[in-house]
Tab-separated table of C-alpha atoms and ligand atoms in Angstrom:
chain	number	residue	atom	x	y	z
L	1	MET	CA	161.277	96.449	138.150
L	2	GLU	CA	162.911	99.767	138.543
L	3	THR	CA	163.243	101.701	135.228
L	4	ILE	CA	167.056	101.725	135.379
L	5	GLU	CA	167.152	97.972	135.912
L	6	ALA	CA	164.675	97.359	133.184
L	7	ILE	CA	166.727	99.428	130.772
L	8	ARG	CA	169.935	97.683	131.791
L	9	ALA	CA	168.335	94.276	131.167
L	10	ILE	CA	167.263	95.388	127.677
L	11	LEU	CA	170.656	96.789	126.797
L	12	GLU	CA	172.559	93.749	128.086
L	13	LYS	CA	170.698	91.663	125.493
L	14	GLY	CA	172.923	93.472	122.934
L	15	ASN	CA	172.131	94.559	119.387
L	16	VAL	CA	171.884	98.133	120.598
L	17	VAL	CA	172.294	101.205	118.429
L	18	ALA	CA	172.839	104.697	119.900
L	19	MET	CA	171.716	107.902	118.215
L	20	THR	CA	173.325	110.981	119.639
L	21	GLY	CA	172.898	114.730	119.286
L	22	ALA	CA	174.441	117.963	120.591
L	23	GLY	CA	173.227	117.237	124.124
L	24	ILE	CA	175.778	114.441	124.731
L	25	SER	CA	178.652	116.876	124.078
L	26	GLN	CA	177.148	119.683	126.086
L	27	GLU	CA	178.988	118.497	129.211
L	28	SER	CA	182.201	118.329	127.250
L	29	GLY	CA	181.999	122.111	126.872
L	30	ILE	CA	180.312	122.309	123.485
L	31	PRO	CA	177.075	124.273	123.882
L	32	THR	CA	174.030	123.067	121.901
L	33	PHE	CA	173.330	125.525	119.095
L	34	ARG	CA	169.936	126.605	120.340
L	35	GLY	CA	170.596	126.371	124.061
L	36	LYS	CA	171.767	129.097	126.429
L	37	GLY	CA	175.237	130.321	125.403
L	38	GLY	CA	174.736	128.544	122.037
L	39	ILE	CA	176.186	129.979	118.859
L	40	TRP	CA	172.779	131.077	117.458
L	41	GLU	CA	172.556	133.652	120.252
L	42	ARG	CA	175.396	135.563	118.633
L	43	TYR	CA	175.091	134.546	114.949
L	44	ASN	CA	171.854	134.564	113.023
L	45	PRO	CA	171.241	130.993	111.807
L	46	ALA	CA	169.270	132.254	108.805
L	47	ILE	CA	172.595	133.695	107.576
L	48	TYR	CA	175.302	131.573	109.176
L	49	ALA	CA	173.850	128.086	108.790
L	50	ASN	CA	173.643	127.953	105.001
L	51	VAL	CA	176.108	128.211	102.148
L	52	ALA	CA	174.643	131.303	100.469
L	53	GLY	CA	174.483	133.192	103.715
L	54	LEU	CA	178.020	132.263	104.687
L	55	PHE	CA	179.354	133.197	101.307
L	56	GLY	CA	177.726	136.600	101.584
L	57	VAL	CA	179.351	137.267	104.947
L	58	PHE	CA	182.680	136.064	103.584
L	59	LEU	CA	182.531	138.690	100.822
L	60	THR	CA	181.329	141.626	102.928
L	61	LYS	CA	182.727	140.835	106.439
L	62	PRO	CA	185.537	138.282	106.097
L	63	TYR	CA	186.777	138.700	109.635
L	64	ARG	CA	183.322	138.237	111.123
L	65	MET	CA	183.187	134.963	109.114
L	66	ARG	CA	186.647	134.046	110.388
L	67	ASP	CA	185.512	134.672	114.045
L	68	PHE	CA	182.514	132.450	113.495
L	69	ILE	CA	184.673	129.583	112.155
L	70	LEU	CA	187.356	130.152	114.780
L	71	GLU	CA	184.798	129.873	117.597
L	72	PHE	CA	183.722	126.467	116.275
L	73	TYR	CA	187.188	125.092	115.968
L	74	GLU	CA	188.439	126.450	119.275
L	75	THR	CA	185.421	125.003	121.099
L	76	ILE	CA	186.025	121.596	119.586
L	77	HIS	CA	189.731	121.762	120.201
L	78	ASN	CA	189.142	122.471	123.901
L	79	ALA	CA	186.492	119.778	124.346
L	80	LYS	CA	187.233	116.310	125.727
L	81	PRO	CA	184.920	113.280	125.749
L	82	ASN	CA	182.811	112.903	128.885
L	83	LYS	CA	181.584	109.791	130.772
L	84	ALA	CA	178.705	109.289	128.381
L	85	HIS	CA	181.023	109.114	125.341
L	86	TYR	CA	183.332	106.651	127.158
L	87	ILE	CA	180.507	104.391	128.272
L	88	LEU	CA	179.231	104.094	124.683
L	89	ALA	CA	182.771	103.221	123.533
L	90	GLU	CA	182.995	100.568	126.288
L	91	MET	CA	179.596	99.140	125.318
L	92	GLU	CA	180.904	98.683	121.732
L	93	LYS	CA	184.077	96.975	123.011
L	94	ARG	CA	181.972	94.568	125.046
L	95	GLY	CA	179.914	93.712	121.948
L	96	ILE	CA	176.560	95.047	123.083
L	97	LEU	CA	176.533	98.260	121.071
L	98	ASN	CA	176.652	97.850	117.270
L	99	SER	CA	177.081	101.435	116.244
L	100	ILE	CA	176.589	105.082	117.065
L	101	ILE	CA	174.652	107.301	114.693
L	102	THR	CA	175.542	110.862	115.495
L	103	GLN	CA	174.413	114.259	114.361
L	104	ASN	CA	177.446	115.764	116.040
L	105	VAL	CA	180.424	117.017	114.117
L	106	ASP	CA	182.894	117.179	117.024
L	107	ASN	CA	184.769	113.839	116.712
L	108	LEU	CA	184.313	113.147	120.452
L	109	HIS	CA	182.891	109.611	119.979
L	110	GLN	CA	186.028	108.648	118.007
L	111	GLU	CA	188.203	110.347	120.616
L	112	ALA	CA	186.553	108.229	123.319
L	113	GLY	CA	187.439	105.082	121.364
L	114	SER	CA	184.233	104.336	119.435
L	115	LYS	CA	184.900	102.618	116.102
L	116	ASN	CA	181.634	102.273	114.258
L	117	VAL	CA	180.476	105.861	114.169
L	118	ILE	CA	178.028	106.941	111.476
L	119	GLU	CA	178.224	110.698	111.047
L	120	LEU	CA	175.030	112.097	109.535
L	121	HIS	CA	176.191	115.731	109.459
L	122	GLY	CA	179.905	115.227	108.788
L	123	ASN	CA	182.897	116.040	110.926
L	124	MET	CA	184.502	119.446	111.473
L	125	LEU	CA	187.989	117.940	111.591
L	126	ARG	CA	187.623	116.548	108.099
L	127	PHE	CA	187.987	118.522	104.876
L	128	ARG	CA	186.610	117.151	101.587
L	129	CYS	CA	187.523	118.174	98.039
L	130	THR	CA	184.327	119.331	96.329
L	131	LYS	CA	185.585	118.068	93.004
L	132	CYS	CA	187.308	114.655	93.521
L	133	MET	CA	185.874	114.019	97.007
L	134	LYS	CA	189.309	113.261	98.501
L	135	GLU	CA	189.356	113.629	102.276
L	136	ASN	CA	191.883	115.024	104.794
L	137	LYS	CA	191.427	114.886	108.516
L	138	PHE	CA	193.150	117.022	111.139
L	139	ASP	CA	195.083	115.345	113.880
L	140	GLU	CA	195.627	117.276	117.152
L	141	GLU	CA	198.669	119.110	115.752
L	142	GLY	CA	197.028	119.893	112.437
L	143	LEU	CA	194.039	121.417	114.231
L	144	GLU	CA	196.300	123.560	116.467
L	145	GLU	CA	198.152	124.826	113.429
L	146	PHE	CA	194.913	125.595	111.597
L	147	ILE	CA	193.667	127.653	114.565
L	148	TYR	CA	196.971	129.450	114.882
L	149	ARG	CA	197.012	130.410	111.182
L	150	LEU	CA	193.303	131.301	111.160
L	151	LYS	CA	193.908	133.888	113.888
L	152	ARG	CA	196.590	135.594	111.849
L	153	ALA	CA	195.367	135.229	108.314
L	154	SER	CA	194.890	138.106	105.870
L	155	ARG	CA	191.695	138.202	103.824
L	156	LEU	CA	193.314	136.272	100.937
L	157	GLN	CA	194.940	133.732	103.266
L	158	LEU	CA	191.533	133.073	104.820
L	159	ILE	CA	190.246	131.697	101.549
L	160	ARG	CA	193.300	129.459	101.147
L	161	LEU	CA	193.004	128.215	104.704
L	162	ILE	CA	189.306	127.445	104.780
L	163	PHE	CA	189.095	126.296	101.170
L	164	PRO	CA	192.549	124.794	100.462
L	165	LYS	CA	193.474	123.730	96.920
L	166	CYS	CA	193.466	120.057	96.058
L	167	ASP	CA	195.948	118.361	93.653
L	168	CYS	CA	193.015	117.826	91.253
L	169	GLY	CA	192.489	121.586	90.923
L	170	GLY	CA	189.389	121.590	93.055
L	171	ARG	CA	189.040	123.029	96.545
L	172	TYR	CA	188.535	121.449	99.904
L	173	ARG	CA	185.860	122.604	102.379
L	174	PRO	CA	185.024	121.522	105.957
L	175	ASP	CA	183.106	118.293	105.615
L	176	VAL	CA	179.944	119.310	107.433
L	177	VAL	CA	176.317	119.435	106.279
L	178	LEU	CA	174.924	122.953	106.338
L	179	PHE	CA	171.172	123.836	106.356
L	180	GLY	CA	169.627	123.031	102.989
L	181	GLU	CA	172.404	120.578	101.983
L	182	SER	CA	171.634	116.945	101.584
L	183	LEU	CA	172.998	114.301	104.006
L	184	PRO	CA	175.802	111.982	102.876
L	185	GLN	CA	173.712	109.230	101.317
L	186	ASP	CA	176.027	106.343	102.196
L	187	GLU	CA	175.993	107.250	105.836
L	188	PHE	CA	172.252	107.801	105.923
L	189	GLY	CA	171.662	104.507	104.176
L	190	ARG	CA	173.862	102.706	106.705
L	191	ALA	CA	172.026	104.395	109.542
L	192	TYR	CA	168.689	103.067	108.243
L	193	VAL	CA	170.075	99.512	108.072
L	194	GLU	CA	171.471	99.807	111.610
L	195	VAL	CA	168.250	101.064	113.272
L	196	GLY	CA	166.128	98.686	111.217
L	197	ASN	CA	168.030	95.717	112.635
L	198	ALA	CA	168.416	96.968	116.208
L	199	ASN	CA	166.861	95.416	119.258
L	200	SER	CA	166.972	98.746	121.040
L	201	LEU	CA	167.755	102.368	120.159
L	202	LEU	CA	169.319	104.664	122.726
L	203	LEU	CA	168.405	108.277	121.897
L	204	ILE	CA	170.755	110.568	123.708
L	205	GLY	CA	170.796	114.404	123.680
L	206	THR	CA	168.868	115.024	120.514
L	207	SER	CA	165.852	117.300	120.271
L	208	GLY	CA	164.513	115.314	117.283
L	209	ILE	CA	163.627	118.427	115.315
L	210	VAL	CA	166.431	118.298	112.732
L	211	TYR	CA	165.253	116.409	109.594
L	212	PRO	CA	165.813	114.009	107.961
L	213	ALA	CA	167.878	112.641	110.887
L	214	ALA	CA	164.764	112.667	113.084
L	215	THR	CA	163.061	110.078	110.800
L	216	LEU	CA	165.454	107.360	112.045
L	217	PRO	CA	163.858	106.747	115.444
L	218	PHE	CA	160.420	106.361	113.811
L	219	TYR	CA	161.890	103.791	111.419
L	220	ALA	CA	163.498	101.950	114.310
L	221	LYS	CA	160.191	101.913	116.207
L	222	GLU	CA	158.306	100.593	113.150
L	223	HIS	CA	160.875	97.790	112.881
L	224	GLY	CA	160.390	96.718	116.474
L	225	ALA	CA	163.223	98.442	118.289
L	226	ILE	CA	162.684	99.411	121.940
L	227	ILE	CA	163.253	103.190	122.206
L	228	ILE	CA	165.120	104.461	125.240
L	229	GLU	CA	165.521	108.236	125.544
L	230	ILE	CA	168.016	110.055	127.730
L	231	ASN	CA	167.512	113.819	127.818
L	232	PRO	CA	167.047	116.284	130.673
L	233	SER	CA	163.959	117.753	128.847
L	234	PRO	CA	161.159	116.060	126.928
L	235	THR	CA	161.603	116.180	123.127
L	236	ALA	CA	159.696	115.810	119.879
L	237	LEU	CA	160.589	112.080	120.064
L	238	SER	CA	159.537	111.429	123.656
L	239	HIS	CA	156.082	110.188	122.604
L	240	ILE	CA	157.607	107.193	120.799
L	241	GLY	CA	159.940	106.349	123.716
L	242	ASP	CA	159.300	103.151	125.602
L	243	TYR	CA	161.542	104.435	128.391
L	244	THR	CA	162.595	107.987	129.146
L	245	ILE	CA	165.237	109.100	131.630
L	246	LEU	CA	164.951	112.844	132.206
L	247	GLU	CA	168.557	113.409	133.075
L	248	LYS	CA	171.868	114.545	131.631
L	249	ALA	CA	173.679	111.855	129.656
L	250	SER	CA	176.728	111.788	131.908
L	251	ILE	CA	174.494	111.138	134.944
L	252	ALA	CA	172.035	108.671	133.366
L	253	LEU	CA	174.476	106.415	131.512
L	254	PRO	CA	176.705	105.746	134.578
L	255	LYS	CA	173.544	104.843	136.521
L	256	ILE	CA	172.670	102.165	133.950
L	257	PHE	CA	176.201	100.866	133.576
L	258	GLU	CA	178.102	101.537	136.822
L	259	PHE	CA	180.602	98.841	136.007
L	260	LEU	CA	181.433	100.381	132.645
L	261	THR	CA	182.023	103.841	134.036
L	262	PRO	CA	185.566	105.071	133.331
L	263	PRO	CA	187.535	106.807	136.113
L	264	ILE	CA	187.321	110.364	134.762
J	1	LIG	P1	169.636	120.176	119.594
J	1	LIG	O1	170.516	121.381	119.959
J	1	LIG	O2	168.461	120.420	118.711
J	1	LIG	O3	169.099	119.539	120.941
J	1	LIG	C1	169.977	119.184	122.000
J	1	LIG	C2	169.224	118.318	122.918
J	1	LIG	O4	170.128	117.896	123.921
J	1	LIG	C3	168.049	119.043	123.615
J	1	LIG	O5	166.929	118.186	123.529
J	1	LIG	C4	168.510	119.154	125.055
J	1	LIG	O6	167.483	119.008	125.990
J	1	LIG	C5	169.446	117.985	125.179
J	1	LIG	N1	170.520	118.085	126.188
J	1	LIG	C6	171.124	119.218	126.664
J	1	LIG	N2	172.025	118.907	127.607
J	1	LIG	C7	172.062	117.551	127.642
J	1	LIG	C8	172.813	116.612	128.405
J	1	LIG	N3	173.770	117.033	129.252
J	1	LIG	N4	172.585	115.269	128.229
J	1	LIG	C9	171.648	114.854	127.355
J	1	LIG	N5	170.877	115.707	126.625
J	1	LIG	C10	171.088	117.034	126.761
J	1	LIG	O7	170.583	119.054	119.076
J	1	LIG	P2	170.466	118.063	117.875
J	1	LIG	O8	169.137	117.319	117.985
J	1	LIG	O9	171.741	117.291	117.853
J	1	LIG	O10	170.411	118.966	116.589
J	1	LIG	C11	171.295	120.058	116.454
J	1	LIG	C12	172.127	120.134	115.174
J	1	LIG	O11	173.248	120.926	115.412
J	1	LIG	C13	172.672	118.777	114.777
J	1	LIG	O12	172.438	118.707	113.412
J	1	LIG	C14	174.138	118.826	115.077
J	1	LIG	O13	174.843	118.466	113.901
J	1	LIG	C15	174.486	120.236	115.306
J	1	LIG	N6	175.309	120.508	116.512
J	1	LIG	C16	176.402	119.696	116.763
J	1	LIG	C17	177.160	119.917	117.899
J	1	LIG	C18	178.332	119.022	118.203
J	1	LIG	O14	178.899	118.460	117.260
J	1	LIG	N7	178.722	118.830	119.440
J	1	LIG	C19	176.857	120.937	118.759
J	1	LIG	C20	175.724	121.752	118.475
J	1	LIG	C21	175.018	121.501	117.342
J	2	LIG	ZN1	190.350	117.015	94.574
């Protein structure tokens, strides 16, 4: 049997979980961090990817910090889900996909209509109070206003915008996991249950080098899941893949599920 047909037959049995990384959103206009045009070409990750480094930049070069944050939010604001996001949402609607475990922070799975999305690294559109844990999420208008104000903020206003005050007296921050921070334990726990029970795991656009997220495919394999990888380049996880499609997500997924492909 052709590989594509074999994969389709496995996925149609249902009980599928997808694990996605930056690669699935690359064709939506969000560059992978490490790839060409990625943010780490312009900002040193040793400084900009952790709390201490970011805080240091904020104190010494607040507008450089603002530009870094602005670039993130503008990129996400301009991005729209692509075929791969929509096909995963359609698979869920048809009852063959149980959940998506994503390392992305861009909200594009939800925008495409996916409901059961486990976010291992948070979501840029959500802010969380560091004291009482209350959450706020931007809608389209809220995001636009945030970007507008960010562009015009004075140094003091920048702090109030990025770390707004909560009613409890604490401060909100963007709800994303930076280097050195631990993953949200509830989400990570749910992800383990999902992959442990899955019949197959679709690995899409993840390099498999960011830990502890990268332990999940190994756990799935140990628990009997068939591993199907979609990525234009081989990855650190390819050796545990039962099937590998060396193609972009928005090309490979429509090949497997022509009939689920949305007209975009
Ligand atoms: P990564 O940057 O380490 O790897 C991206 C992978 O995607 C690579 O293996 C690459 O070959 C593959 N890829 C590139 N284009 C693709 C395409 N069109 N279709 C399928 N695959 C493609 O990404 P990662 O493993 O997700 O780890 C990066 C970390 O950075 C994650 O923690 C994530 O939170 C964060 N990140 C998120 C976003 C986002 O939210 N969109 C973007 C960049 C980085
Ligand atoms: Zn609070």
